[in-house]
mmCIF file of N, CA, C and O in Angstrom:
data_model
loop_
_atom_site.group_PDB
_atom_site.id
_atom_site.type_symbol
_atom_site.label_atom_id
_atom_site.label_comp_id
_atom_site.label_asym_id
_atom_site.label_seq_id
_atom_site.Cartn_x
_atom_site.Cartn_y
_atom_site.Cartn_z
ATOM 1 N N UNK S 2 38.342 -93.148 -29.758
ATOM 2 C CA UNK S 2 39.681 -93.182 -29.210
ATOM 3 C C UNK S 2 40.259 -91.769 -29.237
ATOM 4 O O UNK S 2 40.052 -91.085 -30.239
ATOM 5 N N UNK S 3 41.092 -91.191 -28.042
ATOM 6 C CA UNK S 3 41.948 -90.334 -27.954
ATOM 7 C C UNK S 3 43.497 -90.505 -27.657
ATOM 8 O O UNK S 3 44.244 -91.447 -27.392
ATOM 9 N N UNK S 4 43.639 -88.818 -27.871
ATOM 10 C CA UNK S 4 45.257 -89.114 -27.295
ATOM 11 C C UNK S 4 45.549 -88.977 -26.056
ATOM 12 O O UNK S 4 44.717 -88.234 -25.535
ATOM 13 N N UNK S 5 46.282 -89.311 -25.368
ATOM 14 C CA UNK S 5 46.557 -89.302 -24.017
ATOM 15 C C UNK S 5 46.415 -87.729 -23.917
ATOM 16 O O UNK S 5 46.781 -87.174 -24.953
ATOM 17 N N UNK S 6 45.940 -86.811 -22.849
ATOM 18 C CA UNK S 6 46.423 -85.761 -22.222
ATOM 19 C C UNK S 6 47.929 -85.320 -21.850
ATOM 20 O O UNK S 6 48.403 -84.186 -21.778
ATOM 21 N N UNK S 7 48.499 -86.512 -21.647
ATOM 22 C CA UNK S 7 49.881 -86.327 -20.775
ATOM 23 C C UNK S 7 51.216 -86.045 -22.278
ATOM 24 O O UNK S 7 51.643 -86.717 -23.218
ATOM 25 N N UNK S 8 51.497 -84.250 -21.550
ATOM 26 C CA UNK S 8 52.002 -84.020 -23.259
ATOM 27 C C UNK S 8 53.261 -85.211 -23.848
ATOM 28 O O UNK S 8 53.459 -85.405 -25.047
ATOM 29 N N UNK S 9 53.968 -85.873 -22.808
ATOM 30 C CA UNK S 9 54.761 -86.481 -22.595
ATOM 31 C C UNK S 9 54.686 -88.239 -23.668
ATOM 32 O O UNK S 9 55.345 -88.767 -24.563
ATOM 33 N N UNK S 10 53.663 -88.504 -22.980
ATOM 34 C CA UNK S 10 52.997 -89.567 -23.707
ATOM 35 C C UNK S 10 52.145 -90.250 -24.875
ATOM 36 O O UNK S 10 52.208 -91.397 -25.316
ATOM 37 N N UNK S 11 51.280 -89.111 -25.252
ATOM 38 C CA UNK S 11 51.024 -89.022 -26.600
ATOM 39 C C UNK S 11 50.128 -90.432 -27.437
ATOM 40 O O UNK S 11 49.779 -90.582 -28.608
ATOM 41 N N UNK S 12 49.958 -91.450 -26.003
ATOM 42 C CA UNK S 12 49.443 -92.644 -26.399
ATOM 43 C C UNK S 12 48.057 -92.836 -26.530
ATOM 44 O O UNK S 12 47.322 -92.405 -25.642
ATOM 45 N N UNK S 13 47.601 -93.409 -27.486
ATOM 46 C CA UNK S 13 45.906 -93.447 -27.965
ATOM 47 C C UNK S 13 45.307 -94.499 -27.465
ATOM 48 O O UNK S 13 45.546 -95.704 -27.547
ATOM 49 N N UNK S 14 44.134 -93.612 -26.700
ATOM 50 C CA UNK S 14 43.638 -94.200 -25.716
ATOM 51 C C UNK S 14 42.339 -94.373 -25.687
ATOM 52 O O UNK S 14 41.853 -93.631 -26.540
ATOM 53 N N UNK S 15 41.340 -95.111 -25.015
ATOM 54 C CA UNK S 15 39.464 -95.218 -25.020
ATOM 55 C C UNK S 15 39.430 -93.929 -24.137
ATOM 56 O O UNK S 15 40.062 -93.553 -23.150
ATOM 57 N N UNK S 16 38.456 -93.424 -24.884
ATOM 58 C CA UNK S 16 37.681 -91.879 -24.201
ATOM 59 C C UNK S 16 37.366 -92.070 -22.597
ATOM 60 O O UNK S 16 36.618 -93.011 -22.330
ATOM 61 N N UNK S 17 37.744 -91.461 -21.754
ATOM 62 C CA UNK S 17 37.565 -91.523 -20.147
ATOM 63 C C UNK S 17 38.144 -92.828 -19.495
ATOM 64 O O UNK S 17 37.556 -93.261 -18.505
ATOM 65 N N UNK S 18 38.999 -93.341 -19.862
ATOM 66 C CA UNK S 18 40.395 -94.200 -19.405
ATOM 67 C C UNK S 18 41.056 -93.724 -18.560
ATOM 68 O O UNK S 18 40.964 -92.510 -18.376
ATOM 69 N N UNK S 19 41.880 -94.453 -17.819
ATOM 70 C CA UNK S 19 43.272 -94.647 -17.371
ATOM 71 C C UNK S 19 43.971 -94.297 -18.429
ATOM 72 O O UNK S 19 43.204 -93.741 -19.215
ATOM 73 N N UNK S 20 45.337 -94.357 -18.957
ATOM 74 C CA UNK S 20 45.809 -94.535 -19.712
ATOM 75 C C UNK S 20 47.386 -95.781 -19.552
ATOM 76 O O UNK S 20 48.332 -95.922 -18.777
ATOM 77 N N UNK S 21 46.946 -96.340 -20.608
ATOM 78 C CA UNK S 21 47.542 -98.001 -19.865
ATOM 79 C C UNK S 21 48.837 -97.903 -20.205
ATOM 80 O O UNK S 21 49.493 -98.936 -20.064
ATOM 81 N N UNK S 22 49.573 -96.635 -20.750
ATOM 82 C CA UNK S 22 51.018 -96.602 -20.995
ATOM 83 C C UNK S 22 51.598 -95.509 -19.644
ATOM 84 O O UNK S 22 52.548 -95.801 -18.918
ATOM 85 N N UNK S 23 50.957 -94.501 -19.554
ATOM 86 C CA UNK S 23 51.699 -93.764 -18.397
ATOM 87 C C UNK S 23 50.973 -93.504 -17.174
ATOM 88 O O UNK S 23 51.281 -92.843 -16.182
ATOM 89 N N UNK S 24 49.636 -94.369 -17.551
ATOM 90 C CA UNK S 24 48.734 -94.017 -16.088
ATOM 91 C C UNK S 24 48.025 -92.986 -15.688
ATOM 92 O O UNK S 24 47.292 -92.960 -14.699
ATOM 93 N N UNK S 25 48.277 -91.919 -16.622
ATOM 94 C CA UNK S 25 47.446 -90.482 -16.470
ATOM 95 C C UNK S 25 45.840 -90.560 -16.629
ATOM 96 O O UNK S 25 45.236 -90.953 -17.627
ATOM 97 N N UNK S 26 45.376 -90.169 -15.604
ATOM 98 C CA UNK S 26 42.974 -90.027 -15.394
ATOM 99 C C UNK S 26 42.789 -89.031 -16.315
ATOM 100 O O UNK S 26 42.663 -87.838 -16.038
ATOM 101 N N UNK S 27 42.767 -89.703 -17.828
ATOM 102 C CA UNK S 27 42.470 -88.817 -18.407
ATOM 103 C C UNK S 27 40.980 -87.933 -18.749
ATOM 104 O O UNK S 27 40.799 -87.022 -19.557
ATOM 105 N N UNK S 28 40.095 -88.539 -17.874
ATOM 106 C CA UNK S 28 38.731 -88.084 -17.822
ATOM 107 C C UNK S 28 39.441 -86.658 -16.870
ATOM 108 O O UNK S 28 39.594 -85.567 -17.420
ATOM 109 N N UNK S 29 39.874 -86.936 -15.180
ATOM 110 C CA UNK S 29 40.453 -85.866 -14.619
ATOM 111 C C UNK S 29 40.913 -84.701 -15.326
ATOM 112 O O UNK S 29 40.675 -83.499 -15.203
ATOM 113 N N UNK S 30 41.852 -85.582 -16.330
ATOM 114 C CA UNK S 30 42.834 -84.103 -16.807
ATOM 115 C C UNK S 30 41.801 -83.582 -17.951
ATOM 116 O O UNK S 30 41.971 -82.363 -17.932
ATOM 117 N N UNK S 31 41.037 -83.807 -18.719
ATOM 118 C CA UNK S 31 40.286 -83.568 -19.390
ATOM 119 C C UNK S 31 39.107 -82.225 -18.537
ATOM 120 O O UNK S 31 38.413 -81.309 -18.977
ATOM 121 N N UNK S 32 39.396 -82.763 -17.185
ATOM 122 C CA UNK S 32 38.450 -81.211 -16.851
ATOM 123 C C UNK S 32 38.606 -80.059 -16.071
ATOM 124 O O UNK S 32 37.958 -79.112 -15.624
ATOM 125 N N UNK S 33 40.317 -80.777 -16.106
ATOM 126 C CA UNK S 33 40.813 -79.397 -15.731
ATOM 127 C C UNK S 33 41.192 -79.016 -16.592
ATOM 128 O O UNK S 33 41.673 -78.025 -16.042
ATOM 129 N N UNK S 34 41.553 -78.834 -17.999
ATOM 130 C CA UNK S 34 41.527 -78.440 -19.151
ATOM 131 C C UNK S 34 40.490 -77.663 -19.157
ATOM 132 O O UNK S 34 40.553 -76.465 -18.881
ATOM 133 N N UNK S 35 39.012 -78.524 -19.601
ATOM 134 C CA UNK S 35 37.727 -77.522 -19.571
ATOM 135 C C UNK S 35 37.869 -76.329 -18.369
ATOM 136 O O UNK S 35 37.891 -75.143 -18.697
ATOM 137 N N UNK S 36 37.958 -76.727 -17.019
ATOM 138 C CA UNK S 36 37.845 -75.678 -15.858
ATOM 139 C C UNK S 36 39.057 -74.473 -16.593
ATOM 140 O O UNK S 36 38.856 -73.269 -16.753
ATOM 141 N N UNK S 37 39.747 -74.900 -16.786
ATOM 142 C CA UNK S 37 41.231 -74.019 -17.036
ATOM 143 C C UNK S 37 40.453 -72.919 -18.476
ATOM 144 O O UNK S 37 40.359 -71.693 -18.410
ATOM 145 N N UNK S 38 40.042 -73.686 -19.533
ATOM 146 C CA UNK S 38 39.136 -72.910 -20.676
ATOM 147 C C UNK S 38 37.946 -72.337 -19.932
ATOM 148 O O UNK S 38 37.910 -71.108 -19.894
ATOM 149 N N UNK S 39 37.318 -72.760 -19.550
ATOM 150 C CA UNK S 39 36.154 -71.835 -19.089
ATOM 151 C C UNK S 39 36.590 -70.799 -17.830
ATOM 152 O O UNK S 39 35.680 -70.193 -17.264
ATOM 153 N N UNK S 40 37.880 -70.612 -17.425
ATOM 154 C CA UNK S 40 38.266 -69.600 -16.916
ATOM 155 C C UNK S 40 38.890 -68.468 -17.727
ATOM 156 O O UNK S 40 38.747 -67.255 -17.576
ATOM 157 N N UNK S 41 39.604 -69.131 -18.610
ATOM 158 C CA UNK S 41 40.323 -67.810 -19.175
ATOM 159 C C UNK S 41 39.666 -67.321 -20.972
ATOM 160 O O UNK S 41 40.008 -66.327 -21.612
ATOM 161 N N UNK S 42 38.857 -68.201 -21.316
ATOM 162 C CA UNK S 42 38.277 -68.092 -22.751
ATOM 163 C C UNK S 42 36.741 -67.979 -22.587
ATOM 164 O O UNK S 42 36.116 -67.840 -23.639
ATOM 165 N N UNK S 43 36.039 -68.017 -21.439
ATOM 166 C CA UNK S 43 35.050 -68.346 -21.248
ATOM 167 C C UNK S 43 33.966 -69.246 -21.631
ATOM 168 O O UNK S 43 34.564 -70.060 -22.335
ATOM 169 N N UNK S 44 32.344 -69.722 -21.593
ATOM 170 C CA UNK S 44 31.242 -70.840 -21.768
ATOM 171 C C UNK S 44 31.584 -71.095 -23.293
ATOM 172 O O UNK S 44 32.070 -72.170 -23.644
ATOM 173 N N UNK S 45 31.427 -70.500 -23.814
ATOM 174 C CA UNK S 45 31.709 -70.683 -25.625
ATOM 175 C C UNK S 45 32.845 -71.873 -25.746
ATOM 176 O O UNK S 45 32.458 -72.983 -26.110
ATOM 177 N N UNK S 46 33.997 -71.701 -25.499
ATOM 178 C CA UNK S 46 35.473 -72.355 -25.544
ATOM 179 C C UNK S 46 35.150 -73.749 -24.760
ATOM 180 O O UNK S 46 35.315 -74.870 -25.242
ATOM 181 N N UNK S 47 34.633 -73.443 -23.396
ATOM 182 C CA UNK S 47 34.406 -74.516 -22.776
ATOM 183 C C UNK S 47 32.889 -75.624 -23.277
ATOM 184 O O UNK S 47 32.722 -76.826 -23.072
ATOM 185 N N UNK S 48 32.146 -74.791 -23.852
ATOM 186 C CA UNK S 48 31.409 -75.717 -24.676
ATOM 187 C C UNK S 48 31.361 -76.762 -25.514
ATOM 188 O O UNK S 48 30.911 -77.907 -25.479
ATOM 189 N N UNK S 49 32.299 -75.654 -26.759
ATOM 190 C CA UNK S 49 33.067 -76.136 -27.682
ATOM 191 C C UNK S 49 34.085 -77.876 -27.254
ATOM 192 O O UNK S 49 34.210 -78.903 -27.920
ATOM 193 N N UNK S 50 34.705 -77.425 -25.656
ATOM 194 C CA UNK S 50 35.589 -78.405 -25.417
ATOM 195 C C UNK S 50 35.091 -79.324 -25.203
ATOM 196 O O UNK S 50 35.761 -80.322 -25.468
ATOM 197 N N UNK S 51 33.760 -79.553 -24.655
ATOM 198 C CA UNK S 51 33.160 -80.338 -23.912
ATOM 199 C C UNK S 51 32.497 -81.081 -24.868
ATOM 200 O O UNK S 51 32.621 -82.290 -24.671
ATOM 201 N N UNK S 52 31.945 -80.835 -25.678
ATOM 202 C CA UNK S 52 31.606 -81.792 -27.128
ATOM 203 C C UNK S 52 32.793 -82.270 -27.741
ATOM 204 O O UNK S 52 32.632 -83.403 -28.194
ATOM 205 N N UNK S 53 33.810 -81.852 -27.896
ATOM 206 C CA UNK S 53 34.861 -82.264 -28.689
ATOM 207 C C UNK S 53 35.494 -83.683 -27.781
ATOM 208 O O UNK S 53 35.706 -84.673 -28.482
ATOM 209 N N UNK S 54 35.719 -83.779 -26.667
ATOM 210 C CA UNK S 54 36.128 -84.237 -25.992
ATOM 211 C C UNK S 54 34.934 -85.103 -25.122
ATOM 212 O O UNK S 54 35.214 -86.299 -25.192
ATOM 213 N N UNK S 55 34.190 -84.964 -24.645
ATOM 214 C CA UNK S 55 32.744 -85.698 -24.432
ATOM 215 C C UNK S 55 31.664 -85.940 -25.093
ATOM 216 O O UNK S 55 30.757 -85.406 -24.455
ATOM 217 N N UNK S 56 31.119 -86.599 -26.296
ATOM 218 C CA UNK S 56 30.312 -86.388 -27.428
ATOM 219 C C UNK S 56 28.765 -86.590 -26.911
ATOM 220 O O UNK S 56 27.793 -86.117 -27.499
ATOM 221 N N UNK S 57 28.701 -87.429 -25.622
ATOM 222 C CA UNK S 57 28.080 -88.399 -25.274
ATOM 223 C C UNK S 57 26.982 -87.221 -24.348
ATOM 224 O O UNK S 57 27.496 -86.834 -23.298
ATOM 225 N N UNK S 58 25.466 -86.608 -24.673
ATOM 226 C CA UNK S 58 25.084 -85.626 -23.297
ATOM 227 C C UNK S 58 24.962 -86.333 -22.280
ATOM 228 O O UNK S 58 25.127 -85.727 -21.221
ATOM 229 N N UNK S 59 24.699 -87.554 -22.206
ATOM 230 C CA UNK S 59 25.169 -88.331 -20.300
ATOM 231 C C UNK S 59 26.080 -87.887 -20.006
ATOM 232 O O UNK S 59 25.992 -87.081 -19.080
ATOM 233 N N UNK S 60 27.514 -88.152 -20.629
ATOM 234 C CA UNK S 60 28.670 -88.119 -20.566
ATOM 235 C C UNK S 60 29.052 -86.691 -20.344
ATOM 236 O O UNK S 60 29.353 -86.539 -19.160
ATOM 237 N N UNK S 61 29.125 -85.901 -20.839
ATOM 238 C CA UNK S 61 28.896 -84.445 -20.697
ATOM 239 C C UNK S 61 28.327 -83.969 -19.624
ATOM 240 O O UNK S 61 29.019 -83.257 -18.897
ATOM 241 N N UNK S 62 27.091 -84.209 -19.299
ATOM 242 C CA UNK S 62 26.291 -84.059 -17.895
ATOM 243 C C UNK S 62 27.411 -84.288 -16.760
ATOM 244 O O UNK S 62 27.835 -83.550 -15.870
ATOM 245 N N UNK S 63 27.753 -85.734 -17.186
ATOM 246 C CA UNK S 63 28.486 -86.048 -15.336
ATOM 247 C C UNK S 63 29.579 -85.774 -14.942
ATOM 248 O O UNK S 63 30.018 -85.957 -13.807
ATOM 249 N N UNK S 64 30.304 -85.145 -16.172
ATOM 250 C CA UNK S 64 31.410 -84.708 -16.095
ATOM 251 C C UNK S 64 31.626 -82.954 -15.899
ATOM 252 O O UNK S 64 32.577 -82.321 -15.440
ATOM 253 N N UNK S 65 30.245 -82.487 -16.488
ATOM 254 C CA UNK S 65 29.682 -81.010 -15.738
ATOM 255 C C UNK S 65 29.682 -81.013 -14.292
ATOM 256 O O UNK S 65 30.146 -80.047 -13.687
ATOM 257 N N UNK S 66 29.092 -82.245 -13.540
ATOM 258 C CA UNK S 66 28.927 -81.818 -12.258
ATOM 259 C C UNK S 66 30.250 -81.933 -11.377
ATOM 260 O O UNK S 66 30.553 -81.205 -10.432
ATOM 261 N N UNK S 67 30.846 -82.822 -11.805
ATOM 262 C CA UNK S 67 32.343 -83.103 -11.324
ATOM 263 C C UNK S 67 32.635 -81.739 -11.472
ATOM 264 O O UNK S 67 32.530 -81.103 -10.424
ATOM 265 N N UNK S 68 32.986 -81.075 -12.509
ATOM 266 C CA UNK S 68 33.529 -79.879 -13.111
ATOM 267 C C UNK S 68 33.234 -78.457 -12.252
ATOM 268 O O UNK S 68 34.086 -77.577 -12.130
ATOM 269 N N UNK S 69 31.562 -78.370 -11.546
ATOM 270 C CA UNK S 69 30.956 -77.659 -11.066
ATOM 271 C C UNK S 69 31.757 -77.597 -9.623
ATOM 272 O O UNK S 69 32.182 -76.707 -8.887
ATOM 273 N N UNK S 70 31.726 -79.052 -9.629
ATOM 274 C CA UNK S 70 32.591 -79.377 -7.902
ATOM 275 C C UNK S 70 34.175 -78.672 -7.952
ATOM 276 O O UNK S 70 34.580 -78.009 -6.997
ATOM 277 N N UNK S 71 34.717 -78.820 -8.748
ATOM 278 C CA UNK S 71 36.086 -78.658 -8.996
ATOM 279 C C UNK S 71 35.719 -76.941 -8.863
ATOM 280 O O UNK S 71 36.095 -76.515 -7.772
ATOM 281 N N UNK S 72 35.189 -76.077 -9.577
ATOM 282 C CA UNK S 72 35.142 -74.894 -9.154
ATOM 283 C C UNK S 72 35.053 -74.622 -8.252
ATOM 284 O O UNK S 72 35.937 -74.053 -7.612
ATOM 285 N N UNK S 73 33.704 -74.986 -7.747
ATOM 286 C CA UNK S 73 33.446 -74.814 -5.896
ATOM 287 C C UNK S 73 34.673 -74.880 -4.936
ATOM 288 O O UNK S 73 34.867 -74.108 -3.996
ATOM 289 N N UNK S 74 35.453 -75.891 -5.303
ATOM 290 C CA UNK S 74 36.717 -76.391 -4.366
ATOM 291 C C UNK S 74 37.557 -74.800 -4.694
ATOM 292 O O UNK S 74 37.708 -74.081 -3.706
ATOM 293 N N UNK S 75 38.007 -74.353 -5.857
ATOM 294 C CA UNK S 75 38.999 -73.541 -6.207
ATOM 295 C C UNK S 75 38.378 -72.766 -6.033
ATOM 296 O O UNK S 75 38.964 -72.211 -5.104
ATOM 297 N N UNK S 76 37.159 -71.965 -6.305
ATOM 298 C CA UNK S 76 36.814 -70.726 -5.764
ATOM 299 C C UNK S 76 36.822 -70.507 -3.736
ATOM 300 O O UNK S 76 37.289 -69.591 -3.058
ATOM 301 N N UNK S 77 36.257 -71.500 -3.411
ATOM 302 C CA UNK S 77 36.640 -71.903 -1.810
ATOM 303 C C UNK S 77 38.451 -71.708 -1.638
ATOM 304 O O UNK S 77 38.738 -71.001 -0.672
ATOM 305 N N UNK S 78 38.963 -71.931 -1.976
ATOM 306 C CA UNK S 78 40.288 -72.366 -1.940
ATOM 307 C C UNK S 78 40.939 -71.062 -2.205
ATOM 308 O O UNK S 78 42.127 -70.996 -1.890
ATOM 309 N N UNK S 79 40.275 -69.802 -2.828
ATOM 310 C CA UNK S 79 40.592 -68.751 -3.247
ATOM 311 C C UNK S 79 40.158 -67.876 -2.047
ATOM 312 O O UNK S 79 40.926 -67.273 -1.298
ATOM 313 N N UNK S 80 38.841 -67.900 -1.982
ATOM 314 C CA UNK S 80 38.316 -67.305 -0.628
ATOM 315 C C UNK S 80 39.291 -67.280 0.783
ATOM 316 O O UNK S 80 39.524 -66.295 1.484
ATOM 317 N N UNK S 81 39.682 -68.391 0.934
ATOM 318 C CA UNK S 81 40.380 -69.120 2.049
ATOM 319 C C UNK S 81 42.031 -68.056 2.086
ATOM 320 O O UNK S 81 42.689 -67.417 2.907
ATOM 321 N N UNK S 82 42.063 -68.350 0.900
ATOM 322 C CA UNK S 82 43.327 -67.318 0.959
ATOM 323 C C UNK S 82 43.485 -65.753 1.069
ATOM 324 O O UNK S 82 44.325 -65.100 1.689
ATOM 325 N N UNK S 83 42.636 -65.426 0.437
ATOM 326 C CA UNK S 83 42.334 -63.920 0.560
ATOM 327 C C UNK S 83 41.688 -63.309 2.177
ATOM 328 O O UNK S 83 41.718 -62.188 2.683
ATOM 329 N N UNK S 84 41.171 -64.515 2.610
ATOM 330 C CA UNK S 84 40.577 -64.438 4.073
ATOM 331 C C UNK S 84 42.113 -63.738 5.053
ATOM 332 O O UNK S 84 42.265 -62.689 5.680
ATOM 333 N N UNK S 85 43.025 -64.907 4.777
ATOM 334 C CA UNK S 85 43.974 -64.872 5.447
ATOM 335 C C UNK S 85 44.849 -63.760 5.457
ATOM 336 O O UNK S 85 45.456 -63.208 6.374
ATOM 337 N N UNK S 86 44.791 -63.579 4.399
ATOM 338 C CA UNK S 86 45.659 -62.328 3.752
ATOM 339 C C UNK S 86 45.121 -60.825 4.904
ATOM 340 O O UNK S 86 45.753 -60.072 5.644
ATOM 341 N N UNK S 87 43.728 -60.952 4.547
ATOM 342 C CA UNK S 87 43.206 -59.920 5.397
ATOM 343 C C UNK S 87 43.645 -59.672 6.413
ATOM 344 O O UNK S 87 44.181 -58.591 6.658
ATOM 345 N N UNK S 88 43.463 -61.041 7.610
ATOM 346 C CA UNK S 88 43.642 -61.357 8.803
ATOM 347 C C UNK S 88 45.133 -61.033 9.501
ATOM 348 O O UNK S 88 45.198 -60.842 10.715
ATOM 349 N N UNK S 89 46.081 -60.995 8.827
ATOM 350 C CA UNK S 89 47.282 -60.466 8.768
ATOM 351 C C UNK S 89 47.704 -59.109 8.447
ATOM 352 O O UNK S 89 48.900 -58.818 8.449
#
């Protein structure tokens, strides 16, 4: 069991839930947390997070590739902007 992600809510919850008091994906917010640590603390921090918070290496695995995707999107999403910037 965890605590909710949502700083607001604070309610204890089953690991990769919904959360049945405020509704927050806390698997979601859980990896943008990691994405958010492995940007500014780097692999170490985000390691660290990823066991603490995923104990399970299935669990860990599938939530890496989600995680991998989520970069791809924001580094794309970064590109996209700087494109524009140029273009102007």
């Amino acid at each position: 069991m965890i605590q909710c992600y949502n700083g607001d809510c604070k309610f204890i919850i089953l690991r990769n839930t919904e959360c049945s008091n405020c509704g927050t994906d806390n698997t979601l917010e859980a990896l943008e947390i990691a994405f958010k640590k492995l940007e500014d603390s780097g692999l170490k921090d985000f390691n660290e997070f990823m066991l603490v918070h995923f104990p399970l290496k299935e669990i860990r695995d599938k939530h890496e590739i989600r995680l991998l995707s989520l970069e791809k999107e924001h580094l794309t999403s970064k590109l996209q902007k700087i494109q524009k910037v140029q273009v102007k």
